Amino acid sequence: MAHRRRLSAVHGLRALCGLLLAACLAGCSSLRPWLNEPLTERPPPPSTIMAPESGRDPTILVAVTLSGGGARAAAFGYGVLEELRRTKFDLNGRHADLLDATDVISGVSGGSILAAYYAAFGADKLQNFERDFLRQNFQNSLILQALRPGSLYDLTSPWYGRSHLLARRLDEIYEGKTYADIERNTRHPQLVIAATDMSLGTPFEFTADQFELICSDLQSVPLSFAVAASSAVPILLSPLTLKNYSQECRDRGIVPRLAMRGGGNYRARMFRMQANSYLDAQSRPFIHLVDGGVADNLAVRRLLDRALVGGGLRESFEEVGIPRGSVRKLIVISVNSARDPANNVDQVDTVPGFRAVADTLLFGAGARTTLETQEFLLDTARQWREDLKTRSPEGFDAFAPDAEIHVVQVNLRDAADGELRQRLLQTPTAFSISDEEVTRLIAAGRSVLQRSPDFQALKRSLGAARD
């Protein structure tokens, strides 16, 4: 049986090579994929999530961040979102749940697939995510799509890469929706999808502020393009490209908001330096994006850096237009679906091979950066709590005198001990995993959140119904 499978794989590779050769002999394609458009008018307001017509209650502000990790991250994160929906409480006289109360949802790579789905279809249709992505062989369908003669011919275009095929497949899941379609839903959460600027090695967020730096229109961006950029694993998938129109905004006297930000510490200076690099369209006429996990696998650092550059927590909320003294609870729920290396190289005395080195650097040493980000989040939250103890000298303060800040970190590594935990941490990073793995990861997402002491403290503060 194994021999037949190997023969089948060899024949498949030969067939693929033959098709590629035939496509090249037939001539290269001149196909040009979707490309972002320039701003046609002045930039929109920084955020509309708290506009009066949104119906959102500024008493409680909730942000959920979903890490990378392929289908493993999507399944674990889905379990967390399901548990948030089961967390019921009364909010100023009306029944609410934490998922419906979520104002911002951000995602990287596999987490971005789920984040975009929730932003596009809302809580009512979230259950369809299992059918549309988790429990179908998405990876196999992607490979079959790539092997079609039309796709092979498209790939001969110098402007069309493997990630465009991924975007084409994702577009079916999101039903062709763009950021503008999300905005048409008055109760939509703000969607933040994070990729990595390949030249800078820094996060590139699909937000209005970020797109203002390149004088481009976020509203026209397909969700499939943003998610594909966030999931474009280097080498395996190709970078995706945006055009930089910043000179057009300069000619019209439009100064991007992020370019005006100050800040004294090194993180603020680095943020400002990176933002200003986009203002030179002559040196950087095109921006190439790869997997967001290369820069930040938690989709958290950029949010924290932006708050630092803005001058602090209060200043960040001023521009959102939240009424004075209204925020009583700020809640950040950070989901980390990182897995362990496949093998512990410290257990053997032989020279680690190529696969072992790559796996250990990615999922072992790479975990240190994630841990640093988590600690940075906790330190920042402690600083925010200290800042809230003093009233704003300018008189404007979106936070109530008794405002609380809750940070809940949900780690796959905190799953129940034993053999099951080890199995979860060995789930591969791929676009598809088995139905059994999906079921276990969804259950783990719910249970890890349920057992979190910080989440239990949050539920008590909300007066949430007991399980």
Coordinates of C-alpha atoms in Angstrom, one line a residue:
M1 CA 0.0 0.0 0.0
A2 CA 2.8 2.4 1.0
H3 CA 4.7 1.5 -2.2
R4 CA 1.6 2.3 -4.3
R5 CA 1.2 5.6 -2.6
R6 CA 4.8 6.5 -3.4
L7 CA 4.3 5.5 -7.0
S8 CA 1.2 7.6 -7.2
A9 CA 3.0 10.6 -5.7
V10 CA 5.8 10.2 -8.3
H11 CA 3.3 9.9 -11.1
G12 CA 1.6 13.0 -9.8
L13 CA 4.8 15.0 -9.8
R14 CA 5.6 13.9 -13.3
A15 CA 2.2 14.9 -14.5
L16 CA 2.5 18.3 -12.8
C17 CA 5.9 18.9 -14.4
G18 CA 4.5 17.9 -17.8
L19 CA 1.6 20.3 -17.4
L20 CA 4.0 23.1 -16.4
L21 CA 6.2 22.4 -19.4
A22 CA 3.2 22.4 -21.7
A23 CA 2.0 25.7 -20.2
C24 CA 5.5 27.3 -20.7
L25 CA 5.7 26.0 -24.3
A26 CA 2.3 27.5 -25.0
G27 CA 3.6 30.9 -23.9
C28 CA 3.5 32.9 -20.7
S29 CA 0.3 34.4 -19.4
S30 CA -0.1 38.2 -19.1
L31 CA -2.7 37.9 -16.4
R32 CA -2.7 40.8 -13.8
P33 CA -4.5 40.0 -10.6
W34 CA -6.5 42.5 -8.4
L35 CA -4.5 45.5 -7.3
N36 CA -5.4 48.1 -4.6
E37 CA -6.9 51.4 -5.7
P38 CA -5.8 54.9 -4.6
L39 CA -7.9 57.1 -2.3
T40 CA -10.3 59.2 -4.3
E41 CA -11.2 61.5 -1.4
R42 CA -10.0 62.5 2.0
P43 CA -9.4 59.6 4.4
P44 CA -12.4 58.3 6.4
P45 CA -12.6 58.8 10.2
P46 CA -10.2 56.6 12.3
S47 CA -13.0 54.3 13.4
T48 CA -16.7 54.0 13.1
I49 CA -17.3 51.1 15.5
M50 CA -18.7 53.5 18.2
A51 CA -20.8 55.6 15.8
P52 CA -24.3 56.2 17.2
E53 CA -25.9 54.2 14.4
S54 CA -23.8 51.1 15.3
G55 CA -25.9 50.4 18.4
R56 CA -22.8 49.4 20.3
D57 CA -22.5 50.2 24.0
P58 CA -19.2 51.9 24.9
T59 CA -19.6 50.8 28.5
I60 CA -17.6 47.7 27.6
L61 CA -14.9 47.4 25.0
V62 CA -13.8 44.0 23.9
A63 CA -10.8 43.1 21.6
V64 CA -10.1 39.5 20.6
T65 CA -6.8 38.6 18.9
L66 CA -6.3 35.2 17.1
S67 CA -2.8 33.8 16.5
G68 CA -1.4 32.0 13.5
G69 CA -1.1 28.3 13.1
G70 CA -3.1 27.2 10.1
A71 CA -6.3 25.1 10.7
R72 CA -5.1 24.3 14.2
A73 CA -5.3 28.0 15.1
A74 CA -8.7 28.3 13.3
A75 CA -10.2 25.4 15.2
F76 CA -8.8 26.4 18.6
G77 CA -9.8 30.0 18.1
Y78 CA -13.3 28.8 17.0
G79 CA -13.7 27.0 20.3
V80 CA -12.8 30.2 22.1
L81 CA -15.3 32.3 20.1
E82 CA -18.0 29.7 20.9
E83 CA -17.3 30.0 24.6
L84 CA -17.5 33.7 24.4
R85 CA -20.9 33.4 22.8
R86 CA -22.0 31.1 25.7
T87 CA -20.9 33.8 28.2
K88 CA -24.2 35.7 28.9
F89 CA -24.6 38.8 31.0
D90 CA -26.8 41.8 31.4
L91 CA -25.4 45.0 29.9
N92 CA -27.3 48.2 30.9
G93 CA -30.7 46.5 30.9
R94 CA -30.3 44.2 27.9
H95 CA -29.1 40.6 27.5
A96 CA -25.6 40.3 25.9
D97 CA -22.8 37.9 25.3
L98 CA -19.1 38.5 25.0
L99 CA -18.9 37.5 21.3
D100 CA -21.6 39.9 20.4
A101 CA -19.9 42.6 22.5
T102 CA -16.6 42.1 20.7
D103 CA -15.7 45.5 19.1
V104 CA -12.3 44.5 17.5
I105 CA -11.2 41.2 16.2
S106 CA -7.7 40.7 14.7
G107 CA -6.0 37.7 13.3
V108 CA -2.8 36.4 11.8
S109 CA -2.5 33.6 9.2
G110 CA -4.8 30.8 10.3
G111 CA -6.4 33.1 12.9
S112 CA -7.2 35.6 10.2
I113 CA -9.2 33.0 8.3
L114 CA -11.6 32.8 11.3
A115 CA -11.4 36.5 12.2
A116 CA -12.5 37.5 8.6
Y117 CA -15.3 34.9 8.6
Y118 CA -16.8 36.3 11.8
A119 CA -16.5 39.9 10.7
A120 CA -18.1 39.0 7.3
F121 CA -21.0 36.8 8.5
G122 CA -21.5 37.6 12.2
A123 CA -22.3 35.4 15.2
D124 CA -25.5 34.0 13.6
K125 CA -23.6 32.3 10.8
L126 CA -20.4 31.5 12.7
Q127 CA -21.4 27.9 13.1
N128 CA -21.1 27.5 9.3
F129 CA -17.3 28.0 9.6
E130 CA -17.0 24.3 10.5
R131 CA -18.7 23.3 7.2
D132 CA -17.1 26.0 5.1
F133 CA -13.5 25.5 6.3
L134 CA -12.6 23.4 9.3
R135 CA -14.3 20.1 8.2
Q136 CA -13.5 20.2 4.5
N137 CA -10.2 19.3 2.9
F138 CA -9.4 22.8 2.1
Q139 CA -5.7 22.0 1.4
N140 CA -6.5 19.2 -1.0
S141 CA -9.0 21.5 -2.9
L142 CA -6.3 24.1 -3.1
I143 CA -3.9 21.6 -4.6
L144 CA -6.5 20.4 -7.1
Q145 CA -7.2 24.0 -8.1
A146 CA -3.5 24.6 -8.7
L147 CA -3.3 21.6 -10.9
R148 CA -6.0 22.8 -13.3
P149 CA -4.6 23.7 -16.7
G150 CA -6.1 27.2 -16.4
S151 CA -4.4 27.8 -13.1
L152 CA -1.1 26.4 -14.3
Y153 CA -1.2 28.8 -17.2
D154 CA -2.1 31.7 -14.9
L155 CA 1.0 30.9 -12.8
T156 CA 3.2 31.6 -15.8
S157 CA 2.3 35.3 -15.5
P158 CA 5.1 37.3 -13.7
W159 CA 2.4 39.2 -11.8
Y160 CA 0.5 36.1 -10.6
G161 CA 1.7 33.8 -7.8
R162 CA 0.7 30.8 -5.7
S163 CA -0.9 33.1 -3.1
H164 CA -3.3 34.4 -5.7
L165 CA -4.6 30.9 -6.1
L166 CA -5.1 30.8 -2.3
A167 CA -7.0 34.2 -2.5
R168 CA -9.1 32.8 -5.3
R169 CA -10.1 29.8 -3.2
L170 CA -10.7 31.9 -0.1
D171 CA -12.9 34.2 -2.1
E172 CA -15.4 31.4 -2.4
I173 CA -15.6 31.1 1.4
Y174 CA -16.1 34.8 1.9
E175 CA -18.6 35.0 -1.0
G176 CA -16.5 37.8 -2.7
K177 CA -16.9 40.2 0.3
T178 CA -14.7 43.3 0.7
Y179 CA -14.0 45.6 3.7
A180 CA -16.8 47.8 2.4
D181 CA -19.3 44.9 2.8
I182 CA -18.3 44.6 6.4
E183 CA -18.9 48.3 7.0
R184 CA -22.5 48.0 5.6
N185 CA -23.3 46.0 8.7
T186 CA -24.0 48.6 11.4
R187 CA -23.0 46.3 14.2
H188 CA -19.8 45.0 12.6
P189 CA -16.6 44.6 14.7
Q190 CA -13.5 46.3 13.4
L191 CA -11.5 43.7 11.5
V192 CA -7.7 43.9 11.7
I193 CA -5.8 41.4 9.6
A194 CA -2.0 41.4 9.9
A195 CA 0.5 40.5 7.3
T196 CA 4.3 41.2 7.3
D197 CA 6.0 43.8 5.2
M198 CA 8.7 41.6 3.5
S199 CA 11.2 44.4 3.2
L200 CA 10.9 45.8 6.7
G201 CA 10.1 42.5 8.5
T202 CA 7.4 44.5 10.5
P203 CA 3.6 44.0 10.8
F204 CA 1.4 45.4 8.0
E205 CA -2.2 45.8 9.1
F206 CA -5.2 45.9 6.9
T207 CA -6.6 49.0 8.6
A208 CA -7.7 52.4 7.4
D209 CA -4.7 54.1 9.1
Q210 CA -2.2 51.7 7.5
F211 CA -3.7 52.1 4.0
E212 CA -3.8 55.9 4.5
L213 CA 0.0 55.7 4.6
I214 CA 0.0 54.4 1.0
C215 CA -2.9 56.6 0.0
S216 CA -5.0 53.6 -0.8
D217 CA -8.7 52.6 -0.3
L218 CA -9.1 49.9 2.3
Q219 CA -12.8 49.6 1.5
S220 CA -12.2 48.0 -1.9
V221 CA -9.9 45.3 -0.6
P222 CA -11.3 41.8 -0.9
L223 CA -11.2 39.9 2.4
S224 CA -9.7 37.0 0.5
F225 CA -6.7 39.1 -0.5
A226 CA -6.0 40.3 3.1
V227 CA -6.3 36.8 4.5
A228 CA -4.1 35.3 1.7
A229 CA -1.5 37.9 2.4
S230 CA -1.6 37.1 6.1
S231 CA -1.3 33.4 5.3
A232 CA 1.4 33.6 2.6
V233 CA 4.1 31.4 4.2
P234 CA 7.4 32.3 2.7
I235 CA 8.8 30.0 0.0
L236 CA 5.7 27.7 0.1
L237 CA 3.5 30.6 -1.0
S238 CA 4.3 33.7 -3.0
P239 CA 4.2 37.3 -1.6
L240 CA 1.2 39.5 -2.4
T241 CA 1.7 43.0 -3.7
L242 CA 0.2 46.4 -3.0
K243 CA 0.8 49.6 -4.9
N244 CA 2.0 52.6 -3.0
Y245 CA 0.2 55.8 -4.0
S246 CA 1.5 58.0 -1.2
Q247 CA 2.8 60.7 -3.6
E248 CA -0.8 61.3 -4.8
C249 CA -1.9 62.1 -1.2
R250 CA 1.1 64.4 -0.7
D251 CA 0.3 66.3 -3.9
R252 CA -3.3 66.8 -2.5
G253 CA -2.0 68.0 0.8
I254 CA -3.2 65.0 2.8
V255 CA -1.0 64.1 5.7
P256 CA -1.6 60.5 7.1
R257 CA -2.5 60.4 10.8
L258 CA 0.2 57.8 11.7
A259 CA 2.9 60.0 10.1
M260 CA 2.0 62.8 12.5
R261 CA 2.4 60.6 15.6
G262 CA 5.2 61.3 18.1
G263 CA 6.5 59.3 20.9
G264 CA 9.7 59.2 22.9
N265 CA 10.7 55.5 23.7
Y266 CA 12.4 53.3 21.2
R267 CA 9.3 51.4 20.2
A268 CA 7.5 54.6 19.4
R269 CA 10.5 55.8 17.4
M270 CA 10.7 52.5 15.5
F271 CA 6.9 52.7 14.8
R272 CA 7.2 56.2 13.4
M273 CA 10.2 55.3 11.3
Q274 CA 8.4 52.3 9.7
A275 CA 5.3 54.4 9.1
N276 CA 7.2 57.2 7.4
S277 CA 9.0 54.7 5.1
Y278 CA 5.7 54.3 3.2
L279 CA 5.6 58.1 2.4
D280 CA 8.4 57.7 -0.1
A281 CA 6.6 56.2 -3.0
Q282 CA 9.6 56.7 -5.3
S283 CA 11.8 54.4 -3.3
R284 CA 8.9 52.0 -2.4
P285 CA 6.4 52.1 -5.2
F286 CA 5.3 48.5 -4.3
I287 CA 4.8 46.8 -1.0
H288 CA 5.3 43.0 -0.9
L289 CA 3.5 41.1 1.9
V290 CA 4.1 37.6 3.5
D291 CA 2.7 35.7 6.4
G292 CA 1.9 37.9 9.4
G293 CA 3.4 35.3 11.8
V294 CA 6.9 36.3 10.5
A295 CA 6.6 39.6 12.4
D296 CA 4.1 38.9 15.1
N297 CA 2.2 35.6 15.5
L298 CA -0.2 37.0 18.0
A299 CA -1.5 40.1 16.2
V300 CA -0.9 42.1 19.3
R301 CA 2.4 44.1 19.0
R302 CA 1.2 46.6 16.5
L303 CA -1.9 47.4 18.6
L304 CA 0.2 48.0 21.6
D305 CA 2.8 50.0 19.7
R306 CA 0.1 52.2 18.2
A307 CA -1.2 53.0 21.7
L308 CA 2.3 53.9 22.8
V309 CA 2.9 56.2 19.8
G310 CA -0.5 57.8 20.4
G311 CA 0.7 58.9 23.8
G312 CA -1.1 56.3 25.9
L313 CA -4.4 54.6 26.5
R314 CA -6.5 57.7 27.0
E315 CA -5.1 59.4 23.9
S316 CA -5.8 56.3 21.8
F317 CA -9.5 56.5 22.7
E318 CA -9.9 60.2 22.1
E319 CA -9.9 59.8 18.3
V320 CA -12.5 57.0 18.4
G321 CA -15.1 59.4 19.6
I322 CA -16.2 57.5 22.8
P323 CA -18.3 59.7 25.1
R324 CA -16.5 61.0 28.2
G325 CA -16.5 58.7 31.3
S326 CA -18.4 55.9 29.5
V327 CA -15.9 53.0 29.4
R328 CA -16.2 50.8 32.5
K329 CA -14.4 47.7 31.2
L330 CA -11.6 47.2 28.7
I331 CA -11.2 43.5 27.8
V332 CA -8.4 42.0 25.7
I333 CA -8.6 38.3 24.9
S334 CA -5.4 37.0 23.3
V335 CA -5.5 33.5 21.8
N336 CA -2.2 31.7 21.2
S337 CA -2.4 28.4 19.2
A338 CA 1.4 27.8 18.9
R339 CA 2.5 24.2 18.9
D340 CA 5.6 22.4 20.2
P341 CA 8.4 21.2 17.9
A342 CA 7.9 17.7 16.5
N343 CA 11.0 16.4 18.2
N344 CA 13.1 17.5 21.3
V345 CA 16.6 17.8 19.8
D346 CA 18.0 18.2 23.3
Q347 CA 17.2 14.5 24.0
V348 CA 19.8 13.1 21.4
D349 CA 23.5 13.6 20.8
T350 CA 23.4 13.3 17.0
V351 CA 23.7 16.3 14.7
P352 CA 20.1 17.6 14.1
G353 CA 19.0 17.3 10.5
F354 CA 17.6 20.0 8.3
R355 CA 14.0 19.3 9.2
A356 CA 14.7 19.2 12.9
V357 CA 16.6 22.5 12.8
A358 CA 13.9 24.2 10.8
D359 CA 11.1 22.8 13.1
T360 CA 12.9 23.7 16.3
L361 CA 13.8 27.3 15.1
L362 CA 10.2 27.9 14.0
F363 CA 8.3 26.3 16.9
G364 CA 10.9 26.2 19.6
A365 CA 13.1 29.3 19.4
G366 CA 10.2 31.2 17.7
A367 CA 8.1 30.6 20.8
R368 CA 10.3 33.0 22.7
T369 CA 9.2 36.0 20.6
T370 CA 5.6 35.0 21.3
L371 CA 6.3 34.8 25.0
E372 CA 7.9 38.2 24.9
T373 CA 4.8 39.7 23.3
Q374 CA 2.6 38.1 25.9
E375 CA 4.7 39.6 28.7
F376 CA 4.7 42.9 26.9
L377 CA 0.9 42.8 26.8
L378 CA 0.7 42.1 30.6
D379 CA 3.2 44.9 31.4
T380 CA 1.3 47.3 29.2
A381 CA -1.9 46.4 30.9
R382 CA -0.4 47.0 34.3
Q383 CA 0.8 50.4 33.2
W384 CA -2.6 51.2 31.8
R385 CA -4.2 50.4 35.2
E386 CA -1.7 52.7 36.9
D387 CA -2.5 55.5 34.4
L388 CA -6.2 55.2 35.1
K389 CA -5.7 55.9 38.7
T390 CA -5.1 59.6 37.8
R391 CA -7.6 61.7 35.9
S392 CA -6.8 63.2 32.6
P393 CA -5.3 66.7 33.0
E394 CA -6.9 67.9 29.8
G395 CA -10.4 67.1 31.1
F396 CA -11.3 64.5 28.4
D397 CA -11.3 61.0 29.7
A398 CA -13.3 58.2 28.0
F399 CA -12.9 56.0 31.1
A400 CA -15.1 56.0 34.1
P401 CA -13.5 56.5 37.5
D402 CA -14.0 52.8 38.4
A403 CA -12.9 51.5 35.0
E404 CA -11.3 48.0 34.9
I405 CA -8.8 46.4 32.5
H406 CA -9.0 42.7 32.0
V407 CA -6.4 40.7 30.0
V408 CA -7.2 37.0 29.3
Q409 CA -4.5 34.9 27.6
V410 CA -5.7 31.7 26.1
N411 CA -2.8 29.3 25.3
L412 CA -3.1 25.9 23.6
R413 CA -0.3 24.8 25.9
D414 CA -2.7 25.3 28.9
A415 CA -4.9 22.5 27.6
A416 CA -5.5 19.6 30.1
D417 CA -2.4 17.7 31.0
G418 CA -1.7 14.2 29.7
E419 CA -1.6 12.5 26.4
L420 CA -4.4 14.6 24.9
R421 CA -2.4 17.8 25.5
Q422 CA 0.6 16.3 23.7
R423 CA -1.5 15.3 20.8
L424 CA -2.9 18.9 20.5
L425 CA 0.6 20.4 20.6
Q426 CA 1.7 18.1 17.8
T427 CA -1.1 19.0 15.5
P428 CA 0.5 20.2 12.2
T429 CA 0.4 23.7 10.8
A430 CA -1.5 23.1 7.6
F431 CA -4.7 24.4 5.9
S432 CA -6.4 21.1 6.7
I433 CA -6.4 18.7 9.7
S434 CA -8.4 15.6 10.5
D435 CA -12.0 15.8 11.8
E436 CA -10.8 14.3 15.1
E437 CA -8.2 17.0 15.5
V438 CA -10.8 19.7 14.7
T439 CA -13.2 18.3 17.4
R440 CA -10.4 18.1 20.0
L441 CA -9.1 21.6 19.3
I442 CA -12.6 23.2 19.4
A443 CA -13.2 21.5 22.8
A444 CA -9.8 22.6 24.0
G445 CA -10.5 26.2 23.1
R446 CA -13.6 26.2 25.1
S447 CA -12.1 24.4 28.1
V448 CA -8.9 26.4 28.3
L449 CA -10.9 29.7 28.3
Q450 CA -13.4 28.3 30.9
R451 CA -10.6 27.3 33.3
S452 CA -8.6 30.5 33.0
P453 CA -8.5 32.3 36.3
D454 CA -8.4 35.7 34.5
F455 CA -11.6 34.7 32.6
Q456 CA -13.3 33.6 35.7
A457 CA -12.5 36.9 37.3
L458 CA -13.9 38.7 34.2
K459 CA -17.1 36.7 34.5
R460 CA -17.6 37.6 38.1
S461 CA -17.0 41.3 37.3
L462 CA -19.6 41.0 34.5
G463 CA -22.1 39.1 36.7
A464 CA -22.1 36.5 33.9
A465 CA -24.4 33.5 34.3
R466 CA -22.8 30.4 35.8
D467 CA -22.2 27.4 33.6

